[in-house]
CSV table of C-alpha atoms in Angstrom, one decimal:
chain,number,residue,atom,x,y,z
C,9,UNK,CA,-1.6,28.2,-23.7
C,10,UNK,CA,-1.1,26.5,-20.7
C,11,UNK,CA,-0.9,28.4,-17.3
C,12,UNK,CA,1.9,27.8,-14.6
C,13,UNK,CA,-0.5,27.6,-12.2
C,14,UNK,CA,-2.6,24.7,-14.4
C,15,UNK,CA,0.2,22.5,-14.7
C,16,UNK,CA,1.2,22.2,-11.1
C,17,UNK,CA,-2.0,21.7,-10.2
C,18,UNK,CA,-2.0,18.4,-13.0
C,19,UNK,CA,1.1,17.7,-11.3
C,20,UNK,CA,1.2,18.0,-8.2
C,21,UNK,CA,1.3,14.6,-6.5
C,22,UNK,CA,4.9,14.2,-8.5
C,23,UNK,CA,6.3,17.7,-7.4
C,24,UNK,CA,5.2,17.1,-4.3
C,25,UNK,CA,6.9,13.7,-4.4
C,26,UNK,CA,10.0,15.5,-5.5
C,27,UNK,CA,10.0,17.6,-2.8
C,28,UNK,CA,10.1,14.9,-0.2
C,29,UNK,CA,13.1,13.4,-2.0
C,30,UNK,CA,15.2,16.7,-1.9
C,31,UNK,CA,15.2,16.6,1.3
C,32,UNK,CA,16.5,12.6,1.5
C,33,UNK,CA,18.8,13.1,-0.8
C,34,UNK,CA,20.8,16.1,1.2
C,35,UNK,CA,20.0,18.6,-1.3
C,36,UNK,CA,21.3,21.8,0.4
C,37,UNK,CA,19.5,23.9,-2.5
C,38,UNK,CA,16.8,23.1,-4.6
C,39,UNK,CA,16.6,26.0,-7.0
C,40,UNK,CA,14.3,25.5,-9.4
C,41,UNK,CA,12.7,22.4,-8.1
C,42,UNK,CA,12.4,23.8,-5.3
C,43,UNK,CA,10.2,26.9,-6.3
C,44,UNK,CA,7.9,24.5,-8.3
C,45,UNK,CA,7.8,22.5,-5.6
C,46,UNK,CA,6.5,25.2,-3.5
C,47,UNK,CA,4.0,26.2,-6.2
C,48,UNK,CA,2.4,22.5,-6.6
C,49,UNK,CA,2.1,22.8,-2.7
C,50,UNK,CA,0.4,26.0,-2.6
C,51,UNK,CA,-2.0,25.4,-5.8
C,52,UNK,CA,-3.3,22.5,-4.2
C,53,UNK,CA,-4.4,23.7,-1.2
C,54,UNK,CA,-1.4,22.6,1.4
C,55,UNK,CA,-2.4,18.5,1.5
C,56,UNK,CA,-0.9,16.1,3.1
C,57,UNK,CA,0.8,13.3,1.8
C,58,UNK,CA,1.1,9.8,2.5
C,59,UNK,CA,4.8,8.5,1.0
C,60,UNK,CA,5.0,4.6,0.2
C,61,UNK,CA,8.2,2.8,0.1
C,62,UNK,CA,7.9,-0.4,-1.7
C,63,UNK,CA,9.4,-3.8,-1.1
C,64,UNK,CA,12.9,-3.8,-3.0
C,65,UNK,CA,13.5,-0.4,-3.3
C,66,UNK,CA,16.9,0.9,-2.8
C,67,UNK,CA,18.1,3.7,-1.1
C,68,UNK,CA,21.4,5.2,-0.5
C,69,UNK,CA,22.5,4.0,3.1
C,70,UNK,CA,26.0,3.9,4.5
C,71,UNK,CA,26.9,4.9,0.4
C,72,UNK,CA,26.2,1.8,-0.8
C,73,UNK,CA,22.7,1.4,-2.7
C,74,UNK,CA,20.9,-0.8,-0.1
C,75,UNK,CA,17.1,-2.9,-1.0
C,76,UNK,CA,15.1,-2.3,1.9
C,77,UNK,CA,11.5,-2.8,3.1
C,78,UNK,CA,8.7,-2.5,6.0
C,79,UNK,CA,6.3,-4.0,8.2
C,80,UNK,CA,3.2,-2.1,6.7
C,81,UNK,CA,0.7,-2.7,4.2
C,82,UNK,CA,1.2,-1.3,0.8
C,83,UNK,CA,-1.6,1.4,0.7
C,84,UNK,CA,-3.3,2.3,-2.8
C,85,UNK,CA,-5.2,5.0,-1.0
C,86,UNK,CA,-4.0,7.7,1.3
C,87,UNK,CA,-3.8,7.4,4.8
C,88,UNK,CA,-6.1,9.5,6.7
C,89,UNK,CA,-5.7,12.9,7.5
C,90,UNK,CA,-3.4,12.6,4.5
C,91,UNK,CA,-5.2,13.6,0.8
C,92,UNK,CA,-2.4,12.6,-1.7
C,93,UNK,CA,-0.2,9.2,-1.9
C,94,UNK,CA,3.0,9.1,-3.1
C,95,UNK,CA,5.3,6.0,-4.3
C,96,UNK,CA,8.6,6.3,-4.4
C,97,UNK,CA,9.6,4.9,-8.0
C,98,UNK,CA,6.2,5.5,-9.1
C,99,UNK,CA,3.7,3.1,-9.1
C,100,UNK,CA,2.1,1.0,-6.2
C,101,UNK,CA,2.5,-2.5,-5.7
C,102,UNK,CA,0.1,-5.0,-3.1
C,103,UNK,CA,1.4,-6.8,-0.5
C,104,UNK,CA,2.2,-6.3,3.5
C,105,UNK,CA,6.0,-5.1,3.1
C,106,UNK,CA,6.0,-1.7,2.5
C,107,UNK,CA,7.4,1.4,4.4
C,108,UNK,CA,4.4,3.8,5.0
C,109,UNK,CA,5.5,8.0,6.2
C,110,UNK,CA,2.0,9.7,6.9
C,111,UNK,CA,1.4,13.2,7.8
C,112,UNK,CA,1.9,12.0,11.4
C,113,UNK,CA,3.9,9.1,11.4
C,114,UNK,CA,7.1,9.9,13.9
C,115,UNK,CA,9.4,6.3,13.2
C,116,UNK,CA,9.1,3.5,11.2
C,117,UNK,CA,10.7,-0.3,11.5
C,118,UNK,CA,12.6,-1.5,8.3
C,119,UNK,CA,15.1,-4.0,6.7
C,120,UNK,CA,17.8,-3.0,5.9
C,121,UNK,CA,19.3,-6.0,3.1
C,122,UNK,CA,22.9,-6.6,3.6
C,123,UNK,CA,25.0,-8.0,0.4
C,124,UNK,CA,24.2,-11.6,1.6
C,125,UNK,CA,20.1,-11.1,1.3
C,126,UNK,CA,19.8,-11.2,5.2
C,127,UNK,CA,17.7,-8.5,6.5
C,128,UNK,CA,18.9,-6.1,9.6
C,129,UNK,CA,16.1,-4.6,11.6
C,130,UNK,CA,16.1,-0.9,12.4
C,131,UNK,CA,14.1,2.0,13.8
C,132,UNK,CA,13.9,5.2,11.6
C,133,UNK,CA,12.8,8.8,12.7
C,134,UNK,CA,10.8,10.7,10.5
C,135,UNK,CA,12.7,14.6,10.6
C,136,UNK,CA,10.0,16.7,9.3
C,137,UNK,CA,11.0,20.0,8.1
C,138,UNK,CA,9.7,23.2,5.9
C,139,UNK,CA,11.7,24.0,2.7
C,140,UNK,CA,10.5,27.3,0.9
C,141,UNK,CA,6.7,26.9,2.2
C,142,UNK,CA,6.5,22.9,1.8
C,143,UNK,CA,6.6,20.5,4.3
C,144,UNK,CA,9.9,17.9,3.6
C,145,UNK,CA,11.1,15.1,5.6
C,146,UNK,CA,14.0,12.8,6.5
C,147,UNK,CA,14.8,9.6,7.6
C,148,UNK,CA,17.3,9.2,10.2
C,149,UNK,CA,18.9,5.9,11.0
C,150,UNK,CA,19.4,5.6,14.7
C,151,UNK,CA,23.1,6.5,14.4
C,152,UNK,CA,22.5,9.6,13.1
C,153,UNK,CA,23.3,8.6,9.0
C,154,UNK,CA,20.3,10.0,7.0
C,155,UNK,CA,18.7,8.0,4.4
C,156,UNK,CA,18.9,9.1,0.4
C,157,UNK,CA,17.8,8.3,-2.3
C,158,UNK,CA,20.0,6.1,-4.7
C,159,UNK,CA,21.7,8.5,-7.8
């Protein structure tokens, strides 16, 4: 039989995935997530993450599910200090417009897609925060608004 602590450690680049996205998505309790969350975090020794943003991807912005992308190149390897990578949707993709949060980044420029195609630029600050022993972060339009993740 399998131990708890065996499978977070097999998978703990998606838990700790999940755990960034609680925080996006306004979650004000996690529960269980949450707890496994913490686990995955602890059993693999507190890394730090690099989180990837692809080209396309929507997120929930102003309530409407909005395609957005970056300025940085689409990583398929961790940026230093960071020790685990993490794509949002799940699976990388090459090219130069991604969104890139490491461990230390503090803003990042993105499009913002409007229902015509045309791109808006803005400046987003990372929020970093702990949530029951994890680090967790949000995005934070220059308004104010945070950023979620599309339902």
């Amino acid at each position: 039989m399998t131990s708890l602590n065996e499978i977070v450690r097999q998978h703990k680049v998606t838990l700790l995935g999940g755990a960034a996205l609680l925080l996006m998505t306004g979650v004000a309790h996690a529960g269980v997530l949450a707890d496994l969350g913490a686990a995955a975090y602890k059993a693999a020794g507190s890394p730090s993450y690099t989180t990837v943003i692809p080209q396309g991807y929507r997120l929930e912005i102003g309530g409407k599910a909005t395609p957005v992308s970056g300025r940085d190149s689409c990583l398929t390897d961790p940026a230093p200090p960071s020790t685990h990578l993490w794509w949002m949707g799940g699976h990388p993709v090459s090219g130069n417009q991604c969104v890139v949060i490491g461990p230390q980044t503090t803003q990042v420029v993105v499009d913002v897609y409007g229902p015509d195609g045309s791109p808006t630029v803005e400046t987003w600050k990372v929020v970093r925060q702990e949530r029951n022993g994890y680090p967790v972060f949000g995005l934070q339009r220059e308004n104010g608004e945070y950023i979620a993740a599309t339902k």
